[in-house]
GROMACS .gro file of C-alpha atoms in nm:
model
  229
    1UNK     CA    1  -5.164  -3.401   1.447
    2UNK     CA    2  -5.236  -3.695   1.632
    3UNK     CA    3  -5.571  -3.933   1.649
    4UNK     CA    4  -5.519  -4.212   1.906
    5UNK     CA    5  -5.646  -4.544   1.837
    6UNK     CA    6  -5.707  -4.869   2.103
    7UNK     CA    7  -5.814  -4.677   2.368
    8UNK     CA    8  -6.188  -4.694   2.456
    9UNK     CA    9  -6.377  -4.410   2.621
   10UNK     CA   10  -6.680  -4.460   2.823
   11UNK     CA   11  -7.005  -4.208   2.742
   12UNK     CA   12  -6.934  -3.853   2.954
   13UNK     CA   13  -7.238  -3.755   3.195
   14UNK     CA   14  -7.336  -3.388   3.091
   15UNK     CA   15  -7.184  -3.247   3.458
   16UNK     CA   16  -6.835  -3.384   3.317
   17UNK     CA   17  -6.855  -3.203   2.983
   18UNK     CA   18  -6.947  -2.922   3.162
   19UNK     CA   19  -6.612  -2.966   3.368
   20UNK     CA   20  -6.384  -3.024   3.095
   21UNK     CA   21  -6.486  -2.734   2.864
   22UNK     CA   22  -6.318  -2.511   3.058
   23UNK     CA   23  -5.956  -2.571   2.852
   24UNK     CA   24  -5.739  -2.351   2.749
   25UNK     CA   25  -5.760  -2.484   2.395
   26UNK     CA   26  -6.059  -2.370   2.148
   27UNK     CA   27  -6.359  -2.489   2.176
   28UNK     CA   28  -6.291  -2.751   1.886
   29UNK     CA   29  -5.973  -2.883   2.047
   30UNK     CA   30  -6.202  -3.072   2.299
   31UNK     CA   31  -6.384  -3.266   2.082
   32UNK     CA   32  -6.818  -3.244   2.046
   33UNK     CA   33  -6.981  -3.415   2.394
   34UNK     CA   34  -7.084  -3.720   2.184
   35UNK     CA   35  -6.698  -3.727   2.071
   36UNK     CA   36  -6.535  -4.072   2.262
   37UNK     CA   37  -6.167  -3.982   2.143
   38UNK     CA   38  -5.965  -3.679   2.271
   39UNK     CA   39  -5.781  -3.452   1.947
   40UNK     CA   40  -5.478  -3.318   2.035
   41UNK     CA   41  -5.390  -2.936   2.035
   42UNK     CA   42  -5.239  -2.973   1.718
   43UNK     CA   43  -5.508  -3.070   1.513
   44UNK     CA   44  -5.649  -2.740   1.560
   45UNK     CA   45  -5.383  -2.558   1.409
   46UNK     CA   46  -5.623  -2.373   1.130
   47UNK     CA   47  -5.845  -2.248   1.398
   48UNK     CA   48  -5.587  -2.035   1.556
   49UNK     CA   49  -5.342  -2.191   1.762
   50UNK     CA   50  -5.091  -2.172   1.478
   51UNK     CA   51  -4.775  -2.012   1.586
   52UNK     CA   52  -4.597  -1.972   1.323
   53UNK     CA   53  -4.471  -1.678   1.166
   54UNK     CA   54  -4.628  -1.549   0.796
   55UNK     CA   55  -4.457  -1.702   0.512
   56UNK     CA   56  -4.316  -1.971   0.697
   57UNK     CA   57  -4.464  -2.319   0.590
   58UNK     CA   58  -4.637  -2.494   0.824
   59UNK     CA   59  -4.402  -2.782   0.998
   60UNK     CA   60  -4.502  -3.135   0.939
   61UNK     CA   61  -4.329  -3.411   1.136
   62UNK     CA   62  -4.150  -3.703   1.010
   63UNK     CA   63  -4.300  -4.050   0.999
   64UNK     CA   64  -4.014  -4.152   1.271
   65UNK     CA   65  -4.081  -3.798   1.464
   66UNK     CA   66  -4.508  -3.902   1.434
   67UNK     CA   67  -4.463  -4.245   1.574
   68UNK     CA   68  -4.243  -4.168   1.887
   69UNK     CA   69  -4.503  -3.929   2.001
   70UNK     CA   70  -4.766  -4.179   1.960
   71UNK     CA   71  -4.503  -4.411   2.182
   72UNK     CA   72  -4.522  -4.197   2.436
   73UNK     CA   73  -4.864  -4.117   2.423
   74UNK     CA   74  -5.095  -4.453   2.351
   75UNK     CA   75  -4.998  -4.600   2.707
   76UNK     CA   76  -5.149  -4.309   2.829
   77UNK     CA   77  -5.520  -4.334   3.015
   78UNK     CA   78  -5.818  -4.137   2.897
   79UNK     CA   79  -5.777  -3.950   3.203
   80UNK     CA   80  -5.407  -3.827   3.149
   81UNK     CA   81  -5.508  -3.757   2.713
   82UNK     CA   82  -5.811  -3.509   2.922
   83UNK     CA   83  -5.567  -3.304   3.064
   84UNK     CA   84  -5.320  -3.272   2.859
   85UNK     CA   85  -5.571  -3.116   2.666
   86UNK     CA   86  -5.743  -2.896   2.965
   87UNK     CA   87  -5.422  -2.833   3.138
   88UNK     CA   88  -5.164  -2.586   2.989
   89UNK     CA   89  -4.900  -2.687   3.254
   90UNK     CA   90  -4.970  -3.031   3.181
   91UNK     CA   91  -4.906  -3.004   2.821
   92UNK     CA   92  -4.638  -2.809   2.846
   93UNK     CA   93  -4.435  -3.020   3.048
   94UNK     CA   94  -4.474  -3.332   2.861
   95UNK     CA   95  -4.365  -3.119   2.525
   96UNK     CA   96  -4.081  -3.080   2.684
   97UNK     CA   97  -4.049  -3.406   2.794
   98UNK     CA   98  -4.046  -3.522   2.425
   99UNK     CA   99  -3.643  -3.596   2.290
  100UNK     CA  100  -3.700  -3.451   2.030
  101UNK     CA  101  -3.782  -3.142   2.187
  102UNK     CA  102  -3.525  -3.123   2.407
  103UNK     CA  103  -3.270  -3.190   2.126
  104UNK     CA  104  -3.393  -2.854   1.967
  105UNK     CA  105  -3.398  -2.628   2.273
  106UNK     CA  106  -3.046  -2.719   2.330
  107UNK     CA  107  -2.950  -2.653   2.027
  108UNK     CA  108  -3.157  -2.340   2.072
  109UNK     CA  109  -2.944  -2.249   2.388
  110UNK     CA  110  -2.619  -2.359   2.226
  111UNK     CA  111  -2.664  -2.118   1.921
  112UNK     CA  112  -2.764  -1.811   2.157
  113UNK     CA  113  -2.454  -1.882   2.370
  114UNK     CA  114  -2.246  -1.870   2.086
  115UNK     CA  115  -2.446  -1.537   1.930
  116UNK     CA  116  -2.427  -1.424   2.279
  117UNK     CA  117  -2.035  -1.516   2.295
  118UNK     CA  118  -1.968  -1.338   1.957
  119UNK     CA  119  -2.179  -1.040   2.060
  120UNK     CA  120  -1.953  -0.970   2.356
  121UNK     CA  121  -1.641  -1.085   2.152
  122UNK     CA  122  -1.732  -0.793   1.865
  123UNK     CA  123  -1.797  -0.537   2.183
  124UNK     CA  124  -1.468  -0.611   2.337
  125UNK     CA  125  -1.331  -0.530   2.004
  126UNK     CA  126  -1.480  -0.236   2.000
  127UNK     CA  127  -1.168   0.046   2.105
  128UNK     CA  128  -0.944  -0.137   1.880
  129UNK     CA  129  -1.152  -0.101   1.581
  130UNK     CA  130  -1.182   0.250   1.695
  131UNK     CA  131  -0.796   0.279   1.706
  132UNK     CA  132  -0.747   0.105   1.403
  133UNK     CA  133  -1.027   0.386   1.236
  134UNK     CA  134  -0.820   0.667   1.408
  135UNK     CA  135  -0.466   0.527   1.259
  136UNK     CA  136  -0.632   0.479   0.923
  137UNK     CA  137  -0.784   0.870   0.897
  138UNK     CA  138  -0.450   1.024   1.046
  139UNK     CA  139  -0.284   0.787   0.762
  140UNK     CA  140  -0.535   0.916   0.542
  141UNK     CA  141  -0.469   1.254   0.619
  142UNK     CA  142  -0.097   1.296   0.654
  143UNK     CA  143   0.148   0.986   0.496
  144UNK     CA  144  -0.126   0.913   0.248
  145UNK     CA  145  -0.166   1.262   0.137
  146UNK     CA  146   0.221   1.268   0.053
  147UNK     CA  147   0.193   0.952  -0.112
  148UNK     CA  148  -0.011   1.031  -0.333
  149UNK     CA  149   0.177   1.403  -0.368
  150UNK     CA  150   0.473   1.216  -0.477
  151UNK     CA  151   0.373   0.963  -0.693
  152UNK     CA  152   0.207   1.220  -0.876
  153UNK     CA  153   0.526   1.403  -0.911
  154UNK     CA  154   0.691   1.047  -1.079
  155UNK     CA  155   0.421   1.010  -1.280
  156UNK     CA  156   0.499   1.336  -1.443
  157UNK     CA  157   0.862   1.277  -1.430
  158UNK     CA  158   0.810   0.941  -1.647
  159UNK     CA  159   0.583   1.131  -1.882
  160UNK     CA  160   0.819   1.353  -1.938
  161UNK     CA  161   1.077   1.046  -1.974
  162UNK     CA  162   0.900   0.892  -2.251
  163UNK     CA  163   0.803   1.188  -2.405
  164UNK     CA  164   1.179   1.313  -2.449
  165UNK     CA  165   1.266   0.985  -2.567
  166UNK     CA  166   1.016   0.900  -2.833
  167UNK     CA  167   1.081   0.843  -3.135
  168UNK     CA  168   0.933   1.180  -3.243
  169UNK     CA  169   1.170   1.429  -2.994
  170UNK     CA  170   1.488   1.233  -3.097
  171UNK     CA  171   1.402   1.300  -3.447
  172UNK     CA  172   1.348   1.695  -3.383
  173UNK     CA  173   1.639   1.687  -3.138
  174UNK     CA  174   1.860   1.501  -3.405
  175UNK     CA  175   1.749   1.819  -3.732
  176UNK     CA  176   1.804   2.014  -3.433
  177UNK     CA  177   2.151   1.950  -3.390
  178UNK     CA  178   2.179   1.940  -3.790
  179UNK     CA  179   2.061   2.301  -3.820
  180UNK     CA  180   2.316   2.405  -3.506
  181UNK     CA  181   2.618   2.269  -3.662
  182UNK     CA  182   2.504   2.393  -4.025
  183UNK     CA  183   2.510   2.732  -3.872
  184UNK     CA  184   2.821   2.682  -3.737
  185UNK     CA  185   3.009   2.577  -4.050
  186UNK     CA  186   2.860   2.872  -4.163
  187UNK     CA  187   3.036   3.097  -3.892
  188UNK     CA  188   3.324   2.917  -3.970
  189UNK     CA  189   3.319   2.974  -4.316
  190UNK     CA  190   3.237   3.367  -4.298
  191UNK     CA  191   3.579   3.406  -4.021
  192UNK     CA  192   3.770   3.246  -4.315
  193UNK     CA  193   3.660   3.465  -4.586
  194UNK     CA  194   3.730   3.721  -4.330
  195UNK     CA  195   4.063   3.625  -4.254
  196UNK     CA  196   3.956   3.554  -3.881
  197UNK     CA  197   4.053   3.257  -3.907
  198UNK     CA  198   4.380   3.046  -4.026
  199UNK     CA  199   4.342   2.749  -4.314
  200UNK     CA  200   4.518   2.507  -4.081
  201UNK     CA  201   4.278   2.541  -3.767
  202UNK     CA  202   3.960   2.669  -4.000
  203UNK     CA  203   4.024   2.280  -4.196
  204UNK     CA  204   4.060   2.088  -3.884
  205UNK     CA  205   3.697   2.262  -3.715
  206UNK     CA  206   3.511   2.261  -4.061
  207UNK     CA  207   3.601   1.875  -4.116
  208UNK     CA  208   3.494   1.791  -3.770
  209UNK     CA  209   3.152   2.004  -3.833
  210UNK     CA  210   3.101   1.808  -4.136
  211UNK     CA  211   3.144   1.499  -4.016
  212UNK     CA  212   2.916   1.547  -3.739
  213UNK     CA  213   2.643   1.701  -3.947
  214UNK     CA  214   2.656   1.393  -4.241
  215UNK     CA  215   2.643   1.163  -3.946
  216UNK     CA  216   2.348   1.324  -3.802
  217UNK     CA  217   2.214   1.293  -4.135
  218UNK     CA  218   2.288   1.021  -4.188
  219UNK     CA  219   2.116   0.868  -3.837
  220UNK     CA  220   1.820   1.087  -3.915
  221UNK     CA  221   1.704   0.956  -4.279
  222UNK     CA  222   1.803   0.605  -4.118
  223UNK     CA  223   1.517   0.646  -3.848
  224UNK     CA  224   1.313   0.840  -4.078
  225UNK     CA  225   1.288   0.522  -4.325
  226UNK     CA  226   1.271   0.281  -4.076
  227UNK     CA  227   0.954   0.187  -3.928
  228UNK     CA  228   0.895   0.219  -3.559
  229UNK     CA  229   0.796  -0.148  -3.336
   0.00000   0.00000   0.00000
């Protein structure tokens, strides 16, 4: 990632390169013996030190993130730049020295507290969901079940509302009651011819009839004519 510039590295004797290859890095992290400049572990990224996960994209620091690394690294000596890049301990400790770094593992440890807090949160939750599923499934089972029982038994009721209401029923209910009192002034009549009957009462019982059936008649053709909104 880095490439450090200003510093000056005298020529290695061969025992020394022999010394310093034993890093924990690949072999290409340390640099060829005729190489006067340390690489860091990052720019060996391609040759497998990448730990990233597949199908994430590869992170590349900021400008502002690059140069405050290269703060804290330039004042460095050669000696220090060797083994941060021969020493794992080393390297590991001055990652973490970096602010950045320890801005992101504490927000690392902040959001598995909180995970951790809601984790135990849902658990202690737990037998009151498992009431709450109990309450629902006896509900289920028992009120809901007569719910259900009697708003079926409305639903028929206002069916049966609207249909005896409709336009339709009151008409046949209304010829209905024409035909019944028809046949009754007929009855009436027949007692009269009879003699089962006297004028006086058989005059006051057929007017009435009559009246009642012109009426309905009357109503009937009314709502037969009419239209229906």
């Amino acid at each position: 990632m880095f490439k450090f510039w200003g510093s000056q590295e005298q020529q290695a004797q061969p025992g020394q390169q022999e010394g310093s290859s034993h890093s924990w890095y690949p072999p290409s992290v340390g640099g060829s013996p005729n190489s006067s400049r340390p690489t860091t572990p990052s720019s060996t990224a391609s040759n497998g030190f990448n730990l990233q996960r597949p199908g994430e994209r590869p992170y590349s620091p900021s400008p502002a993130e690059a140069a405050g690394i290269i703060v804290l690294l330039k004042n460095k000596s050669v000696d220090e730049l060797r083994k941060l890049l021969s020493d794992k301990d080393a390297y590991n400790q001055f990652l973490l020295s970096v602010d950045e770094v320890k801005i992101q593992n504490n927000i690392r440890d902040e959001l598995r507290k909180e995970t951790l807090q809601l984790a135990r949160n849902n658990l202690d939750k737990e037998p009151q969901i498992m009431e709450l599923r109990n309450q629902c499934r006896i509900i289920r089972t028992t009120e809901l079940a007569a719910a259900l029982e009697k708003l079926n038994e409305l639903e028929r009721q206002k069916e049966e509302t609207l249909k005896f209401y409709s336009p339709v029923s009151f008409l046949r209910r209304l010829q209905d009651a024409m035909k019944e009192t028809e046949e009754e002034s007929e009855i009436l009549n027949r007692q009269l011819l009879d003699r089962e009957i006297d004028l006086g009462p058989f005059l006051q019982k057929y007017k009435m009839l009559r009246t009642n059936y012109h009426r309905r008649a009357l109503i009937h053709l009314a709502a037969k004519t009419s239209p229906v909104g």
